[in-house]
Short mmCIF file of C-alpha atoms and ligand atoms in Angstrom, two decimals:
data_model
loop_
_atom_site.label_atom_id
_atom_site.label_comp_id
_atom_site.label_asym_id
_atom_site.label_seq_id
_atom_site.Cartn_x
_atom_site.Cartn_y
_atom_site.Cartn_z
CA MET A 470 -21.55 -17.04 -4.78
CA THR A 471 -18.49 -16.92 -6.97
CA SER A 472 -17.83 -14.66 -9.84
CA GLY A 473 -17.86 -16.56 -13.05
CA GLY A 474 -18.97 -16.76 -16.59
CA ALA A 475 -22.66 -16.54 -15.81
CA ALA A 476 -22.37 -13.05 -14.33
CA ARG A 477 -20.39 -11.83 -17.30
CA ARG A 478 -23.24 -12.41 -19.66
CA ARG A 479 -25.59 -9.53 -20.05
CA PRO A 480 -28.69 -10.23 -18.00
CA ALA A 481 -31.59 -10.98 -20.29
CA ASP A 482 -33.72 -8.20 -18.89
CA LEU A 483 -31.71 -5.46 -17.25
CA PRO A 484 -34.61 -3.01 -16.80
CA ALA A 485 -36.62 -5.70 -14.99
CA LEU A 486 -33.63 -6.61 -12.82
CA ILE A 487 -33.22 -2.98 -11.82
CA GLU A 488 -36.91 -2.62 -11.06
CA ARG A 489 -36.73 -5.69 -8.83
CA ALA A 490 -33.67 -4.27 -7.05
CA ARG A 491 -35.46 -0.96 -6.58
CA ALA A 492 -38.35 -2.82 -5.06
CA GLY A 493 -35.86 -4.17 -2.53
CA GLU A 494 -35.54 -7.73 -3.81
CA ALA A 495 -32.33 -9.05 -2.26
CA LEU A 496 -31.54 -11.45 -5.09
CA ALA A 497 -31.75 -8.70 -7.67
CA VAL A 498 -29.51 -6.45 -5.56
CA ALA A 499 -26.96 -9.24 -5.21
CA ARG A 500 -27.08 -9.90 -8.94
CA LEU A 501 -26.41 -6.25 -9.76
CA ILE A 502 -23.48 -6.10 -7.36
CA SER A 503 -22.09 -9.23 -9.01
CA LEU A 504 -22.23 -7.42 -12.33
CA VAL A 505 -20.15 -4.65 -10.74
CA GLU A 506 -17.67 -7.10 -9.22
CA ASP A 507 -17.24 -8.93 -12.45
CA ALA A 508 -16.81 -5.73 -14.41
CA SER A 509 -19.66 -6.79 -16.65
CA PRO A 510 -19.79 -5.17 -20.07
CA SER A 511 -23.33 -4.10 -19.21
CA LEU A 512 -22.10 -1.84 -16.38
CA PRO A 513 -22.46 1.41 -18.31
CA GLU A 514 -26.08 0.53 -18.97
CA VAL A 515 -26.60 -0.48 -15.32
CA ALA A 516 -25.07 2.84 -14.20
CA ALA A 517 -27.24 4.80 -16.61
CA ARG A 518 -30.38 3.11 -15.33
CA LEU A 519 -29.41 3.53 -11.66
CA ALA A 520 -28.38 7.17 -11.89
CA PRO A 521 -31.88 8.68 -11.58
CA HIS A 522 -32.48 6.64 -8.44
CA SER A 523 -29.28 7.28 -6.53
CA GLY A 524 -27.87 10.06 -4.38
CA ARG A 525 -30.21 9.60 -1.43
CA ALA A 526 -28.28 7.23 0.82
CA GLN A 527 -26.08 8.38 3.68
CA ILE A 528 -22.72 6.65 3.17
CA LEU A 529 -20.75 5.71 6.27
CA GLY A 530 -17.21 4.37 6.09
CA ILE A 531 -15.88 2.23 8.93
CA THR A 532 -12.20 1.50 9.01
CA GLY A 533 -9.55 0.33 11.47
CA SER A 534 -6.96 -2.33 12.06
CA PRO A 535 -7.81 -6.03 11.74
CA GLY A 536 -9.77 -7.33 14.72
CA VAL A 537 -10.53 -3.92 16.22
CA GLY A 538 -14.26 -4.67 16.06
CA LYS A 539 -15.42 -3.20 12.75
CA SER A 540 -17.86 -6.00 11.89
CA THR A 541 -19.20 -6.17 15.45
CA SER A 542 -19.72 -2.39 15.42
CA THR A 543 -21.26 -2.49 11.96
CA SER A 544 -23.72 -5.12 13.10
CA ALA A 545 -24.60 -3.05 16.19
CA LEU A 546 -25.03 0.06 14.03
CA VAL A 547 -27.30 -1.87 11.67
CA SER A 548 -29.49 -2.79 14.65
CA ALA A 549 -29.60 0.84 15.78
CA TYR A 550 -30.54 2.17 12.34
CA ARG A 551 -33.08 -0.60 11.82
CA ALA A 552 -34.66 0.27 15.16
CA ALA A 553 -35.02 3.82 13.85
CA GLY A 554 -36.82 2.47 10.79
CA ALA A 555 -34.03 2.93 8.25
CA ARG A 556 -33.19 0.53 5.47
CA VAL A 557 -29.52 -0.41 5.70
CA GLY A 558 -26.90 -1.71 3.30
CA VAL A 559 -23.54 -3.12 4.34
CA LEU A 560 -20.62 -3.48 1.99
CA ALA A 561 -17.62 -5.27 3.48
CA VAL A 562 -14.68 -4.52 1.23
CA ASP A 563 -11.56 -6.55 1.57
CA PRO A 564 -8.88 -4.86 -0.46
CA SER A 565 -6.51 -7.81 -0.25
CA SER A 566 -8.79 -10.79 -0.65
CA PRO A 567 -8.99 -12.60 -3.95
CA PHE A 568 -12.32 -14.06 -2.83
CA SER A 569 -15.56 -12.42 -3.67
CA GLY A 570 -19.27 -12.87 -3.29
CA GLY A 571 -20.39 -14.33 0.01
CA ALA A 572 -19.31 -12.79 3.26
CA LEU A 573 -16.23 -14.02 5.06
CA LEU A 574 -17.13 -16.64 7.61
CA GLY A 575 -16.48 -14.50 10.67
CA ASP A 576 -18.49 -11.63 9.27
CA ARG A 577 -21.28 -13.99 8.40
CA VAL A 578 -21.49 -15.10 12.01
CA ARG A 579 -21.43 -11.53 13.29
CA MET A 580 -24.05 -10.39 10.81
CA GLN A 581 -26.26 -13.46 11.27
CA GLY A 582 -28.80 -11.59 13.35
CA HIS A 583 -29.66 -9.52 10.27
CA ALA A 584 -29.75 -12.37 7.77
CA THR A 585 -33.52 -12.70 7.75
CA ASP A 586 -34.29 -8.98 7.89
CA ASP A 587 -35.43 -7.82 4.48
CA GLY A 588 -34.57 -4.23 5.37
CA VAL A 589 -30.86 -5.09 5.42
CA PHE A 590 -28.55 -5.93 2.51
CA ILE A 591 -25.17 -7.36 3.37
CA ARG A 592 -22.51 -7.97 0.82
CA SER A 593 -18.78 -8.64 0.74
CA MET A 594 -16.60 -7.50 -2.09
CA ALA A 595 -13.05 -8.27 -2.97
CA ALA A 596 -11.22 -5.46 -4.63
CA ARG A 597 -7.98 -7.10 -5.64
CA GLY A 598 -7.63 -7.82 -9.27
CA HIS A 599 -9.98 -5.04 -10.21
CA LEU A 600 -8.78 -2.47 -12.61
CA GLY A 601 -8.68 0.55 -10.37
CA GLY A 602 -9.41 -1.58 -7.30
CA LEU A 603 -11.61 -0.17 -4.61
CA ALA A 604 -11.77 3.22 -6.24
CA TRP A 605 -13.51 1.84 -9.23
CA ALA A 606 -15.81 -0.93 -8.00
CA THR A 607 -17.03 0.32 -4.63
CA PRO A 608 -18.86 3.46 -5.81
CA GLN A 609 -20.78 1.37 -8.35
CA ALA A 610 -21.82 -1.13 -5.68
CA LEU A 611 -22.85 1.80 -3.48
CA ARG A 612 -25.05 3.09 -6.26
CA VAL A 613 -26.81 -0.25 -6.42
CA LEU A 614 -27.53 -0.21 -2.67
CA ASP A 615 -28.54 3.45 -2.84
CA ALA A 616 -30.96 2.82 -5.70
CA ALA A 617 -32.31 -0.23 -3.83
CA GLY A 618 -33.63 2.22 -1.26
CA CYS A 619 -31.02 1.99 1.48
CA ASP A 620 -31.19 5.05 3.71
CA VAL A 621 -27.81 4.25 5.19
CA VAL A 622 -24.97 2.28 3.64
CA ILE A 623 -22.06 1.19 5.79
CA VAL A 624 -18.79 0.36 4.04
CA GLU A 625 -16.40 -1.68 6.17
CA THR A 626 -12.78 -1.80 5.06
CA VAL A 627 -9.79 -3.30 6.79
CA GLY A 628 -7.31 -0.59 7.51
CA VAL A 629 -4.38 -1.06 5.20
CA GLY A 630 -3.28 2.47 4.51
CA GLN A 631 -4.41 3.28 1.02
CA ALA A 632 -7.79 1.61 1.50
CA GLU A 633 -8.52 3.85 4.47
CA VAL A 634 -7.87 6.91 2.44
CA GLU A 635 -10.01 5.59 -0.39
CA ILE A 636 -12.87 4.81 1.98
CA ALA A 637 -12.80 8.39 3.20
CA SER A 638 -13.24 9.64 -0.31
CA LEU A 639 -16.26 7.34 -0.70
CA ALA A 640 -18.05 8.12 2.54
CA ASP A 641 -20.01 11.10 3.79
CA THR A 642 -18.80 10.26 7.28
CA THR A 643 -15.69 8.23 8.05
CA ILE A 644 -15.49 6.38 11.36
CA LEU A 645 -12.12 5.18 12.59
CA LEU A 646 -12.12 2.39 15.15
CA LEU A 647 -9.30 2.04 17.61
CA ALA A 648 -8.87 -0.31 20.53
CA PRO A 649 -6.80 -0.02 23.67
CA GLY A 650 -3.37 -1.49 23.73
CA MET A 651 -3.00 -2.11 20.02
CA GLY A 652 -0.57 0.71 19.53
CA ASP A 653 -3.27 1.90 17.18
CA GLY A 654 -2.99 5.55 18.01
CA ILE A 655 0.53 5.73 16.74
CA GLN A 656 -0.18 3.57 13.70
CA ALA A 657 -3.17 5.70 12.82
CA ALA A 658 -1.10 8.85 12.96
CA LYS A 659 1.46 7.28 10.70
CA ALA A 660 -1.07 6.24 8.13
CA GLY A 661 -2.59 9.69 8.12
CA VAL A 662 -5.99 8.28 9.08
CA ILE A 663 -6.32 10.79 11.85
CA GLU A 664 -6.72 13.32 9.09
CA ILE A 665 -9.49 11.51 7.28
CA ALA A 666 -11.68 10.39 10.20
CA ASP A 667 -14.77 12.34 11.22
CA VAL A 668 -15.71 10.20 14.20
CA PHE A 669 -13.25 8.31 16.37
CA VAL A 670 -14.46 5.26 18.21
CA VAL A 671 -12.42 3.70 20.97
CA ASN A 672 -13.91 0.23 20.96
CA LYS A 673 -13.23 -2.55 23.49
CA ALA A 674 -13.60 0.06 26.20
CA ASP A 675 -14.16 -2.88 28.55
CA ARG A 676 -10.41 -3.45 28.35
CA ASP A 677 -7.65 -1.68 30.22
CA GLY A 678 -6.13 1.29 28.51
CA ALA A 679 -9.22 2.84 26.91
CA ASP A 680 -8.63 6.10 28.80
CA GLN A 681 -5.06 6.18 27.59
CA THR A 682 -6.17 5.63 23.99
CA VAL A 683 -8.65 8.52 24.29
CA ARG A 684 -5.88 10.73 25.74
CA ASP A 685 -3.48 9.74 22.94
CA LEU A 686 -6.13 10.61 20.38
CA ARG A 687 -6.92 13.98 21.99
CA TYR A 688 -3.23 14.75 22.02
CA MET A 689 -2.81 13.85 18.37
CA LEU A 690 -5.83 15.91 17.38
CA SER A 691 -4.38 18.85 19.28
CA LEU A 692 -1.28 18.79 17.10
CA GLY A 693 -3.10 20.46 14.25
CA GLY A 694 -3.98 19.32 10.77
CA ARG A 695 -7.23 19.44 8.85
CA HIS A 696 -9.43 19.31 11.94
CA SER A 697 -7.93 22.41 13.51
CA THR A 698 -8.46 24.84 10.65
CA ALA A 699 -11.13 27.52 10.97
CA GLY A 700 -14.66 26.26 10.46
CA ALA A 701 -13.46 22.66 10.36
CA TRP A 702 -15.42 19.79 11.85
CA ARG A 703 -14.17 18.92 15.33
CA PRO A 704 -14.20 15.15 15.40
CA GLU A 705 -15.96 13.40 18.25
CA ILE A 706 -14.37 10.64 20.28
CA VAL A 707 -16.77 7.94 21.44
CA ARG A 708 -16.11 4.90 23.62
CA THR A 709 -17.89 1.65 22.85
CA VAL A 710 -18.12 -1.97 23.83
CA ALA A 711 -19.51 -3.07 20.50
CA SER A 712 -19.83 -6.71 21.52
CA GLN A 713 -22.34 -5.58 24.16
CA GLY A 714 -23.91 -2.81 22.14
CA GLN A 715 -22.62 -0.21 24.61
CA GLY A 716 -22.02 3.29 23.31
CA ILE A 717 -23.53 2.56 19.88
CA ASP A 718 -26.23 5.20 20.38
CA ASP A 719 -23.46 7.72 21.02
CA VAL A 720 -21.81 6.71 17.74
CA VAL A 721 -25.13 7.19 15.93
CA ALA A 722 -25.49 10.60 17.59
CA ALA A 723 -21.96 11.63 16.57
CA ILE A 724 -22.64 10.51 12.99
CA GLY A 725 -25.88 12.51 13.03
CA LYS A 726 -24.09 15.63 14.23
CA HIS A 727 -21.51 15.25 11.50
CA ALA A 728 -24.24 14.77 8.91
CA ASP A 729 -25.90 18.00 10.07
CA TRP A 730 -22.59 19.82 9.86
CA LEU A 731 -22.00 18.47 6.35
CA ARG A 732 -25.36 19.74 5.16
CA ALA A 733 -25.22 23.08 6.93
CA GLY A 734 -21.94 24.21 5.42
CA GLY A 735 -22.33 22.87 1.90
CA GLU A 736 -19.59 20.35 2.59
CA LEU A 737 -21.86 17.44 1.65
CA ASP A 738 -22.17 18.72 -1.91
CA ARG A 739 -18.44 19.40 -2.05
CA ARG A 740 -17.65 15.87 -0.89
CA ARG A 741 -20.07 14.32 -3.32
CA THR A 742 -18.68 16.30 -6.22
CA ALA A 743 -15.15 15.30 -5.23
CA ARG A 744 -16.35 11.71 -5.08
CA ALA A 745 -17.90 11.94 -8.52
CA THR A 746 -14.66 13.40 -9.86
CA ALA A 747 -12.68 10.49 -8.45
CA GLU A 748 -15.25 8.09 -9.84
CA ILE A 749 -15.00 9.48 -13.36
CA GLU A 750 -11.22 9.44 -13.15
CA ALA A 751 -11.23 5.84 -11.96
CA ILE A 752 -13.44 4.82 -14.88
CA VAL A 753 -11.20 6.65 -17.34
CA VAL A 754 -8.08 5.04 -15.88
CA ALA A 755 -9.70 1.59 -15.89
CA SER A 756 -10.76 2.01 -19.48
CA MET A 757 -7.29 3.20 -20.51
CA ARG A 758 -5.73 0.24 -18.74
CA ALA A 759 -8.10 -2.08 -20.53
CA GLN A 760 -7.09 -0.51 -23.83
CA LEU A 761 -3.47 -0.88 -22.89
CA ARG A 762 -4.11 -4.53 -22.08
CA ASP A 763 -5.49 -4.97 -25.56
CA VAL A 764 -2.37 -3.26 -26.77
CA SER A 765 -0.17 -5.61 -24.74
CA GLY A 766 -1.60 -8.53 -26.64
CA ASN A 767 -0.76 -6.59 -29.74
CA ALA A 768 2.37 -7.03 -31.76
CA SER A 769 3.07 -3.28 -31.67
CA LEU A 770 3.82 -3.20 -27.94
CA ALA A 771 6.17 -6.18 -28.21
CA GLU A 772 7.87 -4.56 -31.15
CA LEU A 773 8.21 -1.18 -29.43
CA ALA A 774 9.46 -2.88 -26.25
CA GLY A 775 12.17 -4.55 -28.29
CA GLN A 776 13.16 -1.21 -29.76
CA VAL A 777 13.22 0.49 -26.34
CA ALA A 778 15.33 -2.34 -24.90
CA ALA A 779 17.71 -2.09 -27.81
CA GLY A 780 17.95 1.67 -27.36
CA THR A 781 16.56 2.42 -30.81
CA ILE A 782 13.83 4.63 -29.39
CA ASP A 783 13.05 6.00 -25.92
CA PRO A 784 10.11 4.79 -23.79
CA TYR A 785 8.31 8.15 -24.01
CA ALA A 786 8.33 8.03 -27.77
CA ALA A 787 7.11 4.43 -27.63
CA ALA A 788 4.31 5.35 -25.24
CA GLU A 789 3.37 8.31 -27.40
CA ARG A 790 3.19 6.07 -30.43
CA LEU A 791 0.91 3.63 -28.60
CA LEU A 792 -1.33 6.42 -27.35
CA THR A 793 -1.70 8.12 -30.69
CA ASP A 794 -1.87 5.02 -32.85
CA GLY A 795 -3.90 2.99 -30.33
CA THR A 796 -4.13 -0.70 -30.93
CA SER A 797 -3.65 -0.29 -34.64
CA ALA A 798 -0.05 0.80 -34.20
N1 GTP B 1198 -13.74 -7.34 24.63
C1 GTP B 1198 -14.31 -6.89 23.53
N2 GTP B 1198 -14.24 -7.63 22.38
C2 GTP B 1198 -14.83 -7.13 21.29
C3 GTP B 1198 -15.50 -5.89 21.27
N3 GTP B 1198 -15.96 -5.66 20.01
C4 GTP B 1198 -15.58 -6.74 19.28
N4 GTP B 1198 -14.91 -7.63 20.03
C5 GTP B 1198 -14.34 -8.91 19.60
O1 GTP B 1198 -13.21 -8.68 18.80
C6 GTP B 1198 -13.09 -9.68 17.80
C7 GTP B 1198 -12.96 -9.06 16.42
O2 GTP B 1198 -14.17 -8.39 16.11
P1 GTP B 1198 -14.60 -8.06 14.60
O3 GTP B 1198 -15.86 -7.28 14.70
O4 GTP B 1198 -14.60 -9.27 13.77
O5 GTP B 1198 -13.40 -7.15 14.16
P2 GTP B 1198 -13.09 -6.59 12.68
O6 GTP B 1198 -12.44 -5.29 12.90
O7 GTP B 1198 -14.30 -6.63 11.84
O8 GTP B 1198 -12.05 -7.66 12.16
P3 GTP B 1198 -11.54 -7.87 10.64
O9 GTP B 1198 -12.73 -7.74 9.74
O10 GTP B 1198 -10.96 -9.23 10.68
O11 GTP B 1198 -10.52 -6.82 10.42
C8 GTP B 1198 -14.31 -10.57 17.93
O12 GTP B 1198 -13.96 -11.69 18.68
C9 GTP B 1198 -15.28 -9.68 18.69
O13 GTP B 1198 -16.20 -10.43 19.45
C10 GTP B 1198 -15.54 -5.14 22.49
O14 GTP B 1198 -16.07 -4.03 22.56
N5 GTP B 1198 -14.93 -5.69 23.58
MG1 MG B 1199 -14.63 -7.50 9.88
#
C-alpha cells in the first residue's frame, strides 16, 4: 500500500470506519493508520473520535542496532502474548525510510506466522518526511491500534540515536536489544540508551560472548544514572535466542514486573502525562511548521529574506514580523 491521493481525501464515512476498526476489522485499522501517515486533514476528527476508546493498551518499545533481532523478538513476543489470549498490535517504525505502508520484506517474512491471525495487527510506518517525524505520527497510529482493542502494542524502531529516545517517550516499557560481539554495549552507552531502557535483552545468546555482554551491561548499570536513584526501577537483563523462542517467557515476565512497578508507584500516569505533553507539543510544532510553509510560499518571506540578506533588518525582527502578521504580512 502506498500513500497517495486516495488516502488524503476525507473518508466518506469516518464514524463507520472507526466503528469497523473498533470491531477489529484489519482493513479499517490499516485505513486509519494510512490517514495518520498521510497527515490527512481529517486527523483531528479521527483523533477526537478515537479519544474515548484509547488509553487501555500496554505500549512496549523495542529498539536496538540493525540486525540485532528486533523483528524476530517481536514476532516471538507476539506469539507469547497471543498464547496468553491478548490482542496484539505491531508498529514497525523506520525513521529513515522514505517508504511507507506495507512491511519491509524481511519483516514480512519474520511476521508471516501471524499474517492470518485476526488478533494481530502488523503495520510498518516510515517517519521521514513527516512534520515532526516519529514524535508526531507514531502516537496517533498507537491510538488507532489502542482503540482497535489491542491489549499490547509493540513498537519496533531501528536504533539510530534520536529515534531510541523518542521511542522511550512513547512506550510504557522500553526494551533494548543487544547482541554479543557487536560492540553494542559501548555504542548503547554512547547513545544514552542505557538510561532509557527498562528491560535489557541480550539476544543471540547462542553465540559466543553473551556472558561478556551481560557483564558489560551490569558494569555500565553500576556506574550510576537514572536507574540507581532511590526508588528507581532496577532494569532486568534477560538472555534470549529469539530465533528459537528461547528466553521469550523471561522477557514477558520482566515486562510484567516493570508494568506492575509502573502502576504501583504512579509512574504509569506520570509517563502517560509526559507522553501527552510531548504529543501536544509535536502537534503544535507541526502546525506552526505548516503555517510557516504557507508563509514560505508567500511573498512576505521572500521579501523579508531579501531585507535580512541586505542587512536592512535583522532575522529576529523578520521572524517577529512573520509571527505577528502571519501569512498576511
Ligand atoms: N543466531 C541467532 N540469530 C538470530 C537470533 N535472533 C535473530 N537472529 C537472526 O538475526 C537476523 C536479523 O534478525 P531481525 O529480527 O531481522 O533483526 P532486526 O533487529 O529486526 O533487524 P532490522 O529491522 O534490520 O534492524 C536474522 O537473520 C535472524 O534470523 C538469535 O537469537 N540467534
Ligand atoms: Mg526489523
